[in-house]
PDB file of C-alpha atoms in Angstrom:
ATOM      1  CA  UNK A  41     -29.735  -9.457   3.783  1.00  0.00           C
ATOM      2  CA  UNK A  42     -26.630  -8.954   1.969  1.00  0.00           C
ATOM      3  CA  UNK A  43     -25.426  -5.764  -0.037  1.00  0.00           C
ATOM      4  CA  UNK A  44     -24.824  -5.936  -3.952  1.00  0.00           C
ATOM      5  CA  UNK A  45     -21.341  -4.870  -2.548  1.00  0.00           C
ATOM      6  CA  UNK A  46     -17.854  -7.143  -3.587  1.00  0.00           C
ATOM      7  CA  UNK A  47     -16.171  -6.864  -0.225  1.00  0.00           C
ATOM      8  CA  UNK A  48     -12.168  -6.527  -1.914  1.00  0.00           C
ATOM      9  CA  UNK A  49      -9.368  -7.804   1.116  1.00  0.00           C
ATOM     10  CA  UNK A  50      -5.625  -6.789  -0.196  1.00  0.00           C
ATOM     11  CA  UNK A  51      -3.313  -9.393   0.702  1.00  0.00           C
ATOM     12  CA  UNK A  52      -0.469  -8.805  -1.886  1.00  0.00           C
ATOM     13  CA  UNK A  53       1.661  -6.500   0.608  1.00  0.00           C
ATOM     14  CA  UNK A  54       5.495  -7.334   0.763  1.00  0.00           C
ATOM     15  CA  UNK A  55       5.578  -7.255   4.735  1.00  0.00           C
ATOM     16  CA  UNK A  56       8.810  -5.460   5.235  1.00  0.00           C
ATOM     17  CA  UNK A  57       8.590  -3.822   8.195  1.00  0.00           C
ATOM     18  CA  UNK A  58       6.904  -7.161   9.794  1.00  0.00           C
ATOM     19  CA  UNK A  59       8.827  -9.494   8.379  1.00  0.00           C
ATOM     20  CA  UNK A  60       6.563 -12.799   7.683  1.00  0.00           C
ATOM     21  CA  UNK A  61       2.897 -12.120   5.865  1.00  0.00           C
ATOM     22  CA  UNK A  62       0.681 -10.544   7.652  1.00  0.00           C
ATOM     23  CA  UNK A  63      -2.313 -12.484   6.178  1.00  0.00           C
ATOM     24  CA  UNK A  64      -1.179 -15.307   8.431  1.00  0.00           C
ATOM     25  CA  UNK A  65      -0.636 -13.911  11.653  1.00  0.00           C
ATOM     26  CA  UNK A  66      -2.923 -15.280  14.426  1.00  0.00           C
ATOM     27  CA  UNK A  67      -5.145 -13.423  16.054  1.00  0.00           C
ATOM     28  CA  UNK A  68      -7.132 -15.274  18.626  1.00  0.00           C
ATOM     29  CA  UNK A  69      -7.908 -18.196  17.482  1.00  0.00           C
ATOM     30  CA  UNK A  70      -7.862 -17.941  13.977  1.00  0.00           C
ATOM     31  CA  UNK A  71      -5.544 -16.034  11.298  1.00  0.00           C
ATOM     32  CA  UNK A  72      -6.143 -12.309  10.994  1.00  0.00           C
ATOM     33  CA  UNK A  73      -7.538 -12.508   7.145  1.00  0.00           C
ATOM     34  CA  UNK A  74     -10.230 -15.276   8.585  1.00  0.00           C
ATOM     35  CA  UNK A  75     -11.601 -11.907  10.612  1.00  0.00           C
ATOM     36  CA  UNK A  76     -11.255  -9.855   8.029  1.00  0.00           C
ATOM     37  CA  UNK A  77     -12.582 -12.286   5.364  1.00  0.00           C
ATOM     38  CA  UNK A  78     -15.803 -13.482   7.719  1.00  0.00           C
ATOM     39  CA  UNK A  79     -16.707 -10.113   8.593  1.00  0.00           C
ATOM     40  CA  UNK A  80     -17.190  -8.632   4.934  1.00  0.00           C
ATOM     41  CA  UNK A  81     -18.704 -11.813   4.142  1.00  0.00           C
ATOM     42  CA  UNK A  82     -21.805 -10.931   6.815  1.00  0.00           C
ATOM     43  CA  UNK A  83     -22.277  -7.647   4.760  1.00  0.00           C
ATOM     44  CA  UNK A  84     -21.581  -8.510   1.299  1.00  0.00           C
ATOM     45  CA  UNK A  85     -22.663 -10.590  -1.051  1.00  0.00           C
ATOM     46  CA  UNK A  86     -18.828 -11.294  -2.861  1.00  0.00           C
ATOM     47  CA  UNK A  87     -15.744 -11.175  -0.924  1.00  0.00           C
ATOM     48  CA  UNK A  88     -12.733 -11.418  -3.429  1.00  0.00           C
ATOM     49  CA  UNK A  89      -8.881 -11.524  -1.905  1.00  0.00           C
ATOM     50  CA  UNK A  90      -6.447 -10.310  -3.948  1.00  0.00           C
ATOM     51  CA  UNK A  91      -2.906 -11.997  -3.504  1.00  0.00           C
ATOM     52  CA  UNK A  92       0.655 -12.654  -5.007  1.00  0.00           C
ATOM     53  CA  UNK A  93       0.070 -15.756  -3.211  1.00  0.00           C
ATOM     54  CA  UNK A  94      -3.619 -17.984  -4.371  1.00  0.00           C
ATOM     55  CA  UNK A  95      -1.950 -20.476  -2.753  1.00  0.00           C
ATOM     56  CA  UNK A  96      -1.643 -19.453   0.779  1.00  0.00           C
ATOM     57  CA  UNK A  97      -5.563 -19.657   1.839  1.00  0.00           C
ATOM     58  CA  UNK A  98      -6.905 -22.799   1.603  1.00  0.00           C
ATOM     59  CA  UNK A  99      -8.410 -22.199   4.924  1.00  0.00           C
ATOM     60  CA  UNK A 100     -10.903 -19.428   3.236  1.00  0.00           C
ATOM     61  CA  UNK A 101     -14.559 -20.429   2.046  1.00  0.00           C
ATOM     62  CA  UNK A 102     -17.017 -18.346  -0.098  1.00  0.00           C
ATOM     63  CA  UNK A 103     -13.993 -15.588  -1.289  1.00  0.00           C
ATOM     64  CA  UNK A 104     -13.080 -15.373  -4.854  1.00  0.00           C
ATOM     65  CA  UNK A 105      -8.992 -15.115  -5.285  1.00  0.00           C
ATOM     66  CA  UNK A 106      -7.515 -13.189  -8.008  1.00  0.00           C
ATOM     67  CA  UNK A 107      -3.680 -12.545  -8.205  1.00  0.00           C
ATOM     68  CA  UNK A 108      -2.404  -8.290  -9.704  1.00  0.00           C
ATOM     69  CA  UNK A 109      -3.735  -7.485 -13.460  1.00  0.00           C
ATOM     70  CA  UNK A 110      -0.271  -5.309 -13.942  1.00  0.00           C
ATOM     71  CA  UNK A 111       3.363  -6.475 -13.245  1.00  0.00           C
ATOM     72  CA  UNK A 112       4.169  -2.784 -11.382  1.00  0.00           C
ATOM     73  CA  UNK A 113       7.052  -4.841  -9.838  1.00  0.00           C
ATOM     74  CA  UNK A 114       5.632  -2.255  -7.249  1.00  0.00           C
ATOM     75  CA  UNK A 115       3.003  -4.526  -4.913  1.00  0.00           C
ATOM     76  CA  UNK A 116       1.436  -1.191  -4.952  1.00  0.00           C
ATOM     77  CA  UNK A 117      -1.724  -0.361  -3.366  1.00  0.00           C
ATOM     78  CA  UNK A 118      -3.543   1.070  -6.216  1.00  0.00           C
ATOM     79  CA  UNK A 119      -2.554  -1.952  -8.266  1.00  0.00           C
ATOM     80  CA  UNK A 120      -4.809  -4.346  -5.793  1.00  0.00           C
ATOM     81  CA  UNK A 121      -7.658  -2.080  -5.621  1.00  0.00           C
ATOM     82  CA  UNK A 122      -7.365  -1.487  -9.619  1.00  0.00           C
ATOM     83  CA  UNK A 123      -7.473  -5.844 -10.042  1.00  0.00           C
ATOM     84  CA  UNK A 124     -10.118  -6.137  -6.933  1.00  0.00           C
ATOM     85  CA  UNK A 125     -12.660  -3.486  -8.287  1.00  0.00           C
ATOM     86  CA  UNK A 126     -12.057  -4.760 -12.234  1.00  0.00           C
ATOM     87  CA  UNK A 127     -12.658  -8.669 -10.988  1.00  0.00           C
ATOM     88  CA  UNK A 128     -15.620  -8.041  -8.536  1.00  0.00           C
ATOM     89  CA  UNK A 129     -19.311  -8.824  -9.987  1.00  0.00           C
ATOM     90  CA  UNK A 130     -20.499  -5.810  -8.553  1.00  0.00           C
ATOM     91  CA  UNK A 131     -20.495  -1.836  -9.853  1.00  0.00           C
ATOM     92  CA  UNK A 132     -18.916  -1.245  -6.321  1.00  0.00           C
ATOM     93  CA  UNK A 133     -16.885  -2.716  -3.943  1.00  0.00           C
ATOM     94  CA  UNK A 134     -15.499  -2.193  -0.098  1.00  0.00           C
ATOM     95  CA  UNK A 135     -11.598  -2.363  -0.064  1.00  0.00           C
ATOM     96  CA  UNK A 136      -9.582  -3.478   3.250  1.00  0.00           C
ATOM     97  CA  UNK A 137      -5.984  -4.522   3.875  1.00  0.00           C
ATOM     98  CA  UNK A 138      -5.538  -7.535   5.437  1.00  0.00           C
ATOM     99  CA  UNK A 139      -4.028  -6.456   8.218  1.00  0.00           C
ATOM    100  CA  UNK A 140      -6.632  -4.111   9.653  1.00  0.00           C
ATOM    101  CA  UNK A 141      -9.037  -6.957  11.588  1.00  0.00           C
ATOM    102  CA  UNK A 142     -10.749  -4.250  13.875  1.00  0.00           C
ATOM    103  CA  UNK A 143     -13.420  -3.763  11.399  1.00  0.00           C
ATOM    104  CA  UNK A 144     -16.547  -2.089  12.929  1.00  0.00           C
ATOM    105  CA  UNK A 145     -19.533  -3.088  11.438  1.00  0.00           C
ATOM    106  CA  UNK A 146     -21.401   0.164  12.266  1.00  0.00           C
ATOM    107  CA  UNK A 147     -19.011   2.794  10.573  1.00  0.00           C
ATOM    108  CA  UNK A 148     -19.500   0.574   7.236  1.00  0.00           C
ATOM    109  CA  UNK A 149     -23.055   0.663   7.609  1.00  0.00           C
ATOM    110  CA  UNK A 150     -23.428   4.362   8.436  1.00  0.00           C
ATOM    111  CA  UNK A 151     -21.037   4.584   4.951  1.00  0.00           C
ATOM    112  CA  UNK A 152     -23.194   1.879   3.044  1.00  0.00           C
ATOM    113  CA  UNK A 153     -26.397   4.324   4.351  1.00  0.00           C
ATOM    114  CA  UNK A 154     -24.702   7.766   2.791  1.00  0.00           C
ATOM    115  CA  UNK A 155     -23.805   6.342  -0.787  1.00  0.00           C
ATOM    116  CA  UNK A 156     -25.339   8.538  -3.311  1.00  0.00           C
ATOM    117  CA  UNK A 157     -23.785   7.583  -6.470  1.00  0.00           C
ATOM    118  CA  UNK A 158     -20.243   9.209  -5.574  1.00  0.00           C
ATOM    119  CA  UNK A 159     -17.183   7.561  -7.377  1.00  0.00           C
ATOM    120  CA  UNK A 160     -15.974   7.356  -4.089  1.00  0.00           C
ATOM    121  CA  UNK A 161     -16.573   7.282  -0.133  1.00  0.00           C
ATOM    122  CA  UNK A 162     -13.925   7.489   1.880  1.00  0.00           C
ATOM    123  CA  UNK A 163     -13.178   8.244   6.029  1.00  0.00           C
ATOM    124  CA  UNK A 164     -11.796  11.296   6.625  1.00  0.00           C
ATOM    125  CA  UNK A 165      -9.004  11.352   9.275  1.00  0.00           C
ATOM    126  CA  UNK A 166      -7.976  14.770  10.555  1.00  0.00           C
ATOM    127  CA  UNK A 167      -6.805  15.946   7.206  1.00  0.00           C
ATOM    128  CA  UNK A 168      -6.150  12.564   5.765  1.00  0.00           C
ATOM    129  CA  UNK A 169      -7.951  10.169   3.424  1.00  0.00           C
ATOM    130  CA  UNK A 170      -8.297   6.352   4.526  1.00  0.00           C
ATOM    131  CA  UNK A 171      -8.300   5.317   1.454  1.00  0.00           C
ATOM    132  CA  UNK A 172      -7.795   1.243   1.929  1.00  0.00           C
ATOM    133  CA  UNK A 173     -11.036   1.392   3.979  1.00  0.00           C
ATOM    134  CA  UNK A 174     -13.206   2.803   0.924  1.00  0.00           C
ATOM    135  CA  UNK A 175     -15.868   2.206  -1.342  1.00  0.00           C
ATOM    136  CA  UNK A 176     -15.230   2.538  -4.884  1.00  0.00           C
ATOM    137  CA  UNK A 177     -17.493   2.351  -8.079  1.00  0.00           C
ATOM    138  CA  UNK A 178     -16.051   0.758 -11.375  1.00  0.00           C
ATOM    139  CA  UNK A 179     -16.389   4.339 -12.916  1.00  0.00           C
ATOM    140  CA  UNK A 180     -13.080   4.677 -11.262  1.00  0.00           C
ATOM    141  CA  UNK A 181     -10.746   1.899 -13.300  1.00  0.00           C
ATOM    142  CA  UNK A 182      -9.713   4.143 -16.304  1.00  0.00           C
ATOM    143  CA  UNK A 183      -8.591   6.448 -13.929  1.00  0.00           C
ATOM    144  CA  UNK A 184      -7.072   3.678 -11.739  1.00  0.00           C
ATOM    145  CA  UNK A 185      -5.327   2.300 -14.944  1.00  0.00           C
ATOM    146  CA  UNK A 186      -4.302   5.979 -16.276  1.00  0.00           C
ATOM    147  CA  UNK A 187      -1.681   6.486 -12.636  1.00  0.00           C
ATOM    148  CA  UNK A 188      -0.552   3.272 -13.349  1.00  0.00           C
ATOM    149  CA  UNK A 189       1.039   3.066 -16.609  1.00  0.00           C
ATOM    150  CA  UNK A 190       2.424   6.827 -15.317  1.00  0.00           C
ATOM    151  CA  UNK A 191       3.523   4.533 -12.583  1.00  0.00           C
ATOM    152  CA  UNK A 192       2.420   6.943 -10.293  1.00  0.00           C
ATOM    153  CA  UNK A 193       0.801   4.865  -6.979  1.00  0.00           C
ATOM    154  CA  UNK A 194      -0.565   6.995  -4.850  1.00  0.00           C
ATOM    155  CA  UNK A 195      -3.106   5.848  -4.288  1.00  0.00           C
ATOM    156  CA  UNK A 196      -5.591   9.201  -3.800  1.00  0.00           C
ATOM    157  CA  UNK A 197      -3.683  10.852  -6.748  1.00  0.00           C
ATOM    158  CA  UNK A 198      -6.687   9.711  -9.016  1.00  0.00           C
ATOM    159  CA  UNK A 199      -9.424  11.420  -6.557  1.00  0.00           C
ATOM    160  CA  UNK A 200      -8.464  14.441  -8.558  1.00  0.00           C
ATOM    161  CA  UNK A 201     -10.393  13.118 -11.370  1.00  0.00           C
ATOM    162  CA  UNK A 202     -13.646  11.531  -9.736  1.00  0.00           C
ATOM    163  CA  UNK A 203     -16.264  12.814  -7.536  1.00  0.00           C
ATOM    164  CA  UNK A 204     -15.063  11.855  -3.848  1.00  0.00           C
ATOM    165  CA  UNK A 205     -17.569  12.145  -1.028  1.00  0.00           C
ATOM    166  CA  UNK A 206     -16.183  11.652   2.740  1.00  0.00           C
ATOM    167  CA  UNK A 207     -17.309  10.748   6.067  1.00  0.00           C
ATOM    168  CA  UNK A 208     -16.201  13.386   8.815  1.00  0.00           C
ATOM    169  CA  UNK A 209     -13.630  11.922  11.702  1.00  0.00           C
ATOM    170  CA  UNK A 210     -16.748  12.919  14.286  1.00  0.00           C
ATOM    171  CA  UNK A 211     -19.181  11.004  12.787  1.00  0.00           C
ATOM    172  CA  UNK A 212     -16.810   8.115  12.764  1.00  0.00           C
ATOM    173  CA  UNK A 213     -16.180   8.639  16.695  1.00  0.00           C
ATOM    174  CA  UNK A 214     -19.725   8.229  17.467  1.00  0.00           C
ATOM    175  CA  UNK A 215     -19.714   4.394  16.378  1.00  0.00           C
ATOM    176  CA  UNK A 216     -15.699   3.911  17.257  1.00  0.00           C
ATOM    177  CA  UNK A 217     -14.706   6.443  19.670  1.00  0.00           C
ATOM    178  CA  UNK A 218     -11.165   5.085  19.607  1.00  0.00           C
ATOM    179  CA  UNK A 219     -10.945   4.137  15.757  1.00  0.00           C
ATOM    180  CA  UNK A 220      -9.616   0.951  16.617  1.00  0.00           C
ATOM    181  CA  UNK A 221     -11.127   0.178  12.963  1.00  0.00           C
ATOM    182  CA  UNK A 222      -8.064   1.889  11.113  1.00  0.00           C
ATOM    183  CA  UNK A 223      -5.245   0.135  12.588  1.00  0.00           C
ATOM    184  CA  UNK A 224      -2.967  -1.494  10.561  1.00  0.00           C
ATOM    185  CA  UNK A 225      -0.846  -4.090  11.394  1.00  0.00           C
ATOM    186  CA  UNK A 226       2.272  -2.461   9.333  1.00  0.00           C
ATOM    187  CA  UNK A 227       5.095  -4.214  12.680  1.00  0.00           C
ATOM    188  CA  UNK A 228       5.090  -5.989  15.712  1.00  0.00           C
ATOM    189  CA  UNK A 229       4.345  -2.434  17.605  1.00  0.00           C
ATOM    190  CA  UNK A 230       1.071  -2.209  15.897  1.00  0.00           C
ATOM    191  CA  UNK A 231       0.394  -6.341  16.320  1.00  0.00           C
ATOM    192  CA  UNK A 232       1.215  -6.029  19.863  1.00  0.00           C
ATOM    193  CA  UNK A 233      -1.637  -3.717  20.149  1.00  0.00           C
ATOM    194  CA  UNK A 234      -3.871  -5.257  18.140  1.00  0.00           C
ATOM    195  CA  UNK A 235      -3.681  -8.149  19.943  1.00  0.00           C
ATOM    196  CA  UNK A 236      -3.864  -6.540  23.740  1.00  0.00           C
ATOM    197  CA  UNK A 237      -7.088  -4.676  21.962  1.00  0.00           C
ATOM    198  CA  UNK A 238      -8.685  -8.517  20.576  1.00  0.00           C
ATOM    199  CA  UNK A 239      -8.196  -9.710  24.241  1.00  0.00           C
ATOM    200  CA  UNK A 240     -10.532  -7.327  25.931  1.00  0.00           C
ATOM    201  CA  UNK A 241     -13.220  -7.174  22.845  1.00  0.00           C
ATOM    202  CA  UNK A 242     -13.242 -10.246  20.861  1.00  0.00           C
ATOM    203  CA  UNK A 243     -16.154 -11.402  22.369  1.00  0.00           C
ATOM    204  CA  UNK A 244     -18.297  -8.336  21.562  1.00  0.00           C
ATOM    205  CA  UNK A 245     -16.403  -8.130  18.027  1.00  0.00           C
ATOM    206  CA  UNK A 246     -17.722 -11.874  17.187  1.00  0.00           C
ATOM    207  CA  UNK A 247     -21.106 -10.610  18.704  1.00  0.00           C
ATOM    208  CA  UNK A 248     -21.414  -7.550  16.902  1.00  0.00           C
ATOM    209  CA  UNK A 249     -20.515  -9.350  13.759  1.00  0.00           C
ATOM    210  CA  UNK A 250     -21.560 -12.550  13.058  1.00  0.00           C
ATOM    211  CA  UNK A 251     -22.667 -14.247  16.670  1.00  0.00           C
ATOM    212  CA  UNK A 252     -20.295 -16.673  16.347  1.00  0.00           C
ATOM    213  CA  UNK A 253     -16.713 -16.982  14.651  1.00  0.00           C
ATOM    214  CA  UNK A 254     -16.421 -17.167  10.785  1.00  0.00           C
ATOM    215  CA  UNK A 255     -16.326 -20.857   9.951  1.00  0.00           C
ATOM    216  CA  UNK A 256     -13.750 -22.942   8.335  1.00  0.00           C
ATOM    217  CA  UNK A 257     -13.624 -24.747   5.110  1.00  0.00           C
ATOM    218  CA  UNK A 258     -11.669 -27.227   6.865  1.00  0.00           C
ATOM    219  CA  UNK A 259     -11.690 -27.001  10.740  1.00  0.00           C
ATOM    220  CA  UNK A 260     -15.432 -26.202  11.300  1.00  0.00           C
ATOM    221  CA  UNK A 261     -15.318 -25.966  14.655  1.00  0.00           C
ATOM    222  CA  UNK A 262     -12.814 -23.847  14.534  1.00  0.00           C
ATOM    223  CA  UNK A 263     -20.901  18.062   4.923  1.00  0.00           C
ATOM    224  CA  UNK A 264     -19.330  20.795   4.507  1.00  0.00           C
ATOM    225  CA  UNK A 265     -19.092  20.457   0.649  1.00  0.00           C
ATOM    226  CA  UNK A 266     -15.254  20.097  -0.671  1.00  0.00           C
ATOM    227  CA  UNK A 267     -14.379  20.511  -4.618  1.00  0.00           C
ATOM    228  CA  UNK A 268     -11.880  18.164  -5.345  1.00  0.00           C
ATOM    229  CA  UNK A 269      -9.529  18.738  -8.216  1.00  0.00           C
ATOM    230  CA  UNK A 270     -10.449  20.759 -11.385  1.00  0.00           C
ATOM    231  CA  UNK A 271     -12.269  17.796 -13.753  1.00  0.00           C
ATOM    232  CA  UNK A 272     -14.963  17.727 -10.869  1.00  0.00           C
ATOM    233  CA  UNK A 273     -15.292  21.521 -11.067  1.00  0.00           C
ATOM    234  CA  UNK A 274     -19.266  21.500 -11.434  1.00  0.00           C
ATOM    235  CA  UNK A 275     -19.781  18.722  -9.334  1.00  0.00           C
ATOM    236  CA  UNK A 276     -19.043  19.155  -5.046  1.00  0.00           C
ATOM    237  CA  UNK A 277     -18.085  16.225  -2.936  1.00  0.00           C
ATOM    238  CA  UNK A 278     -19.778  16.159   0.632  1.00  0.00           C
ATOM    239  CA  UNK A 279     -18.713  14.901   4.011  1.00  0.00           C
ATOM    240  CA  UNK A 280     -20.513  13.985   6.767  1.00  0.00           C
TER     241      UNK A 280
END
């Protein structure tokens, strides 16, 4: 059974640092956002890609393809998850990049399990927020849409102003002791590793996610509590 999730994959990056778009890379046998894409489809009941480029992903079936609500001129982070969360059908949604295929299905089930009505749930990384692999309710767009015409981007600058709830880095080692799950694919260091890591494990990846490969359109064969900022005074955010 599906969650009344929208799974939200940003694919509007400028790929700088790689130099070609990282939606399209191959990985295996298929392109990196077909892994991304097929595994939030197992767990959600929407998947919606958000893109400068509608075009480029024929390839994708059952996803919902919007293109950036503002013109930041920016390709900015915030921007996609702003247009993903305002677009999806659901009150929440799970945000990824496109480049980070090493999903593990158990951390986003442990995080699916300790939802509690938070504006936000988000990994906690040594001292630092993962904030593209998040779940975020649609109480969060007007203050989403306030950093934005501030132009300000940063993407955790609106936690300040909701009630953000994390899951501790140790809890997260017991179901991905290496946390393969947050790599991103930002140059060909980080793609070389990806793809010596897809070599040993694709087979239990595929297994652990869907049985079998997500198919084609067209080739279907192929706690301590924390307080964050001073609006969220009388209410604590929790990590476990």
């Amino acid at each position: 059974m599906k969650h009344r999730i929208t799974g939200v994959i940003l694919a509007g990056g400028a790929s700088k640092r790689m130099g070609r778009n990282k939606a399209q890379l191959p990985l295996g046998d298929r392109r990196m956002i077909e892994w991304v894409a097929g595994a939030l489809d197992c767990l959600f009941d929407e998947v919606l890609i958000v893109t400068h480029h509608p075009q480029s992903f024929p390839m994708l079936d059952n996803v919902r393809i919007v293109q950036d609500l503002v013109n930041s001129g920016n390709r900015s982070s915030l921007v996609g998850l702003y247009t993903g969360l305002y677009h999806a059908r659901n009150d929440l949604i799970f945000a990824v990049p496109c480049d980070m295929p090493l999903l593990n299905r158990a951390v986003i089930e442990h995080m699916i399990e300790l939802l509690d009505g938070e504006d936000v749930r988000v990994p906690l990384i040594g001292s630092h927020f993962q904030p593209l692999h998040a779940f975020y309710q649609k109480s969060c767009l007007p203050h989403m849409r306030r950093y934005i015409d501030r132009e300000n981007y940063k993407v955790i600058r609106f936690y300040e102003d909701v009630l953000v709830r994390t899951v501790d880095e140790k809890v997260l080692r017991q179901f991905d002791p290496e946390l393969n799950c947050f790599v991103n694919v930002n140059g060909s260091n980080e793609y070389e590793m990806v793809q010596e890591i897809w070599k040993e494990r694709a087979q239990q990846w595929c297994h652990e996610w869907m049985k079998k490969p997500p198919v084609r359109r067209r080739e279907m064969t192929d706690d301590n509590r924390r307080s964050i900022g001073d609006s969220q005074r009388s209410r604590q955010n929790t990590h476990f």
